[in-house]
Amino acid sequence: MLTRRLVYCLLSLFLICPAVMADQFAIRASEKGFTPAEIEILRTKSKLEGFSELEYKQRYQGPIIDVLDHTHRYGFETNERYWNLPTGKELVEIRKTAGVKHTIMANRPGSYQAIKKGNAQEDPITFASHFESVSALCPADFIALAAKGYMELAEQDFNLNKNKLEKGLCLGFGEAGVIHYNKSLKVPAKGKSVRQQGEILSHLDNSYIIDMLKIANKYKKVVHIHIEPNFSPSGVNREGEVVKFYKNSCATYKNVKFVLSHNAMLPPKMLGEIFNFCKNVFTQFKIMHGGWGVYWKFHDLNIINDFDLKLHKRWAHIIKSHSDRFMFGADFKIRRSKNISYEETIRRARKVIAGLDPDIQRKIMFDNANRIYDLRINWQPH
């Protein structure tokens, strides 16, 4: 039976109808070797398909503040791990070319592993000190270290970064990995990468979380926090518990600016509940940039778009109603440069939000971060 959209398109004769789009999900799945029957089974398993999408209007062309970047881990002058990737200076120049006026570097949830192994620690603060267009968050690896039982290392790391924050060397703590699953287990077998992610399962009353929030509260700093409420392979759903944690924390530590990773990885309604209760909670959003593995890692974590690179209407609604709470953060990891460049990530981000009004685009891509992090950067057209 023909749908109304398809009938309209057929009546349009030779005009190209944007409503009839290629099935990007099927295209990506077939590239991984899945049969048509297998593709339909996968589609039913995905929690990211079937949402209404916002049509494009005007692509955002203005400057950007990227509030979550991890490329500092590859060094300032050289990149000893991947010789074909950019140096630190080149990374900053790439961001400038892409229209990113300022970048906030932060450790990843898994950065604690370098400390555990005795390797050189990732250092966003030193990286940022070389560039006027880069700021840093103080690492919060002590949370994961404590959760893993490395209490002496956790204490050392906490004292080290507490002192750095007190000296004004960073904008706050982050990206604090509190709950982080091995999301690679979600990727269907034919498209699965051999690379597995580390798992962090901290208790939400972890004493180091409390100590971090007390220090940030004292100095009125940002805490960028990463909590994954769901893990579908094991049937985990802690959304209610996580919402309660955020509401209790924001009420207790009123001077902290809470920044929740990736739109809190909660459904829009639950995030809206937090916003309505907490005046000091904000969120960093990123796009699902088109990779098969990234899609499945975040399919049950309420990412804002799917392979179509269009903002889901359920997210457009809350972004419009709470437009002062959202900030863009690419969450870029330089190893992705082999698959997708930073420039392309930014280009796609501009496209995903193209259905929003220009004033909202500017808020979520620049103004909010400028205000929340007190960066005091002049807005200039890109």
Short mmCIF file of N, CA and C in Angstrom, two decimals, residues 71-80 86-92 123 126-131:
data_model
loop_
_atom_site.label_atom_id
_atom_site.label_comp_id
_atom_site.label_asym_id
_atom_site.label_seq_id
_atom_site.Cartn_x
_atom_site.Cartn_y
_atom_site.Cartn_z
N THR A 71 41.82 14.68 22.23
CA THR A 71 43.01 14.46 21.41
C THR A 71 44.32 14.84 22.10
N HIS A 72 44.26 15.48 23.25
CA HIS A 72 45.48 15.84 23.97
C HIS A 72 46.33 14.62 24.33
N ARG A 73 45.71 13.46 24.41
CA ARG A 73 46.43 12.27 24.87
C ARG A 73 47.55 11.86 23.93
N TYR A 74 47.56 12.43 22.71
CA TYR A 74 48.58 12.05 21.74
C TYR A 74 49.75 13.02 21.72
N GLY A 75 49.80 13.95 22.66
CA GLY A 75 50.99 14.77 22.82
C GLY A 75 50.93 16.12 22.17
N PHE A 76 51.91 16.95 22.53
CA PHE A 76 51.95 18.33 22.06
C PHE A 76 52.70 18.46 20.74
N GLU A 77 53.90 17.95 20.68
CA GLU A 77 54.72 18.11 19.49
C GLU A 77 54.69 16.89 18.56
N THR A 78 54.62 15.70 19.15
CA THR A 78 54.74 14.49 18.34
C THR A 78 53.58 13.55 18.62
N ASN A 79 53.44 12.57 17.80
CA ASN A 79 52.46 11.51 18.02
C ASN A 79 53.20 10.18 17.84
N GLU A 80 53.66 9.65 18.93
CA GLU A 80 54.51 8.48 18.87
C GLU A 80 53.75 7.21 18.53
N PRO A 86 47.98 13.89 13.06
CA PRO A 86 48.50 15.24 13.26
C PRO A 86 49.23 15.41 14.60
N THR A 87 50.14 16.39 14.64
CA THR A 87 50.76 16.81 15.89
C THR A 87 49.79 17.70 16.64
N GLY A 88 50.15 18.04 17.88
CA GLY A 88 49.30 18.92 18.67
C GLY A 88 49.04 20.25 17.99
N LYS A 89 50.07 20.86 17.44
CA LYS A 89 49.90 22.14 16.76
C LYS A 89 48.95 22.00 15.57
N GLU A 90 49.10 20.92 14.85
CA GLU A 90 48.23 20.69 13.69
C GLU A 90 46.79 20.45 14.11
N LEU A 91 46.61 19.76 15.25
CA LEU A 91 45.25 19.52 15.75
C LEU A 91 44.53 20.83 16.03
N VAL A 92 45.23 21.77 16.62
CA VAL A 92 44.63 23.06 16.94
C VAL A 92 44.32 23.84 15.67
N ASP A 123 47.47 14.25 29.89
CA ASP A 123 47.63 15.55 30.54
C ASP A 123 46.98 16.67 29.74
N THR A 126 48.59 20.39 30.54
CA THR A 126 49.83 20.77 29.87
C THR A 126 49.57 21.06 28.40
N PHE A 127 48.75 20.24 27.76
CA PHE A 127 48.41 20.48 26.36
C PHE A 127 47.79 21.87 26.20
N ALA A 128 46.80 22.18 27.04
CA ALA A 128 46.08 23.45 26.93
C ALA A 128 46.98 24.65 27.19
N SER A 129 48.01 24.47 28.01
CA SER A 129 48.88 25.59 28.35
C SER A 129 49.64 26.13 27.15
N HIS A 130 49.72 25.36 26.08
CA HIS A 130 50.44 25.79 24.88
C HIS A 130 49.58 26.60 23.92
N PHE A 131 48.25 26.61 24.13
CA PHE A 131 47.37 27.18 23.12
C PHE A 131 46.32 28.07 23.76
#
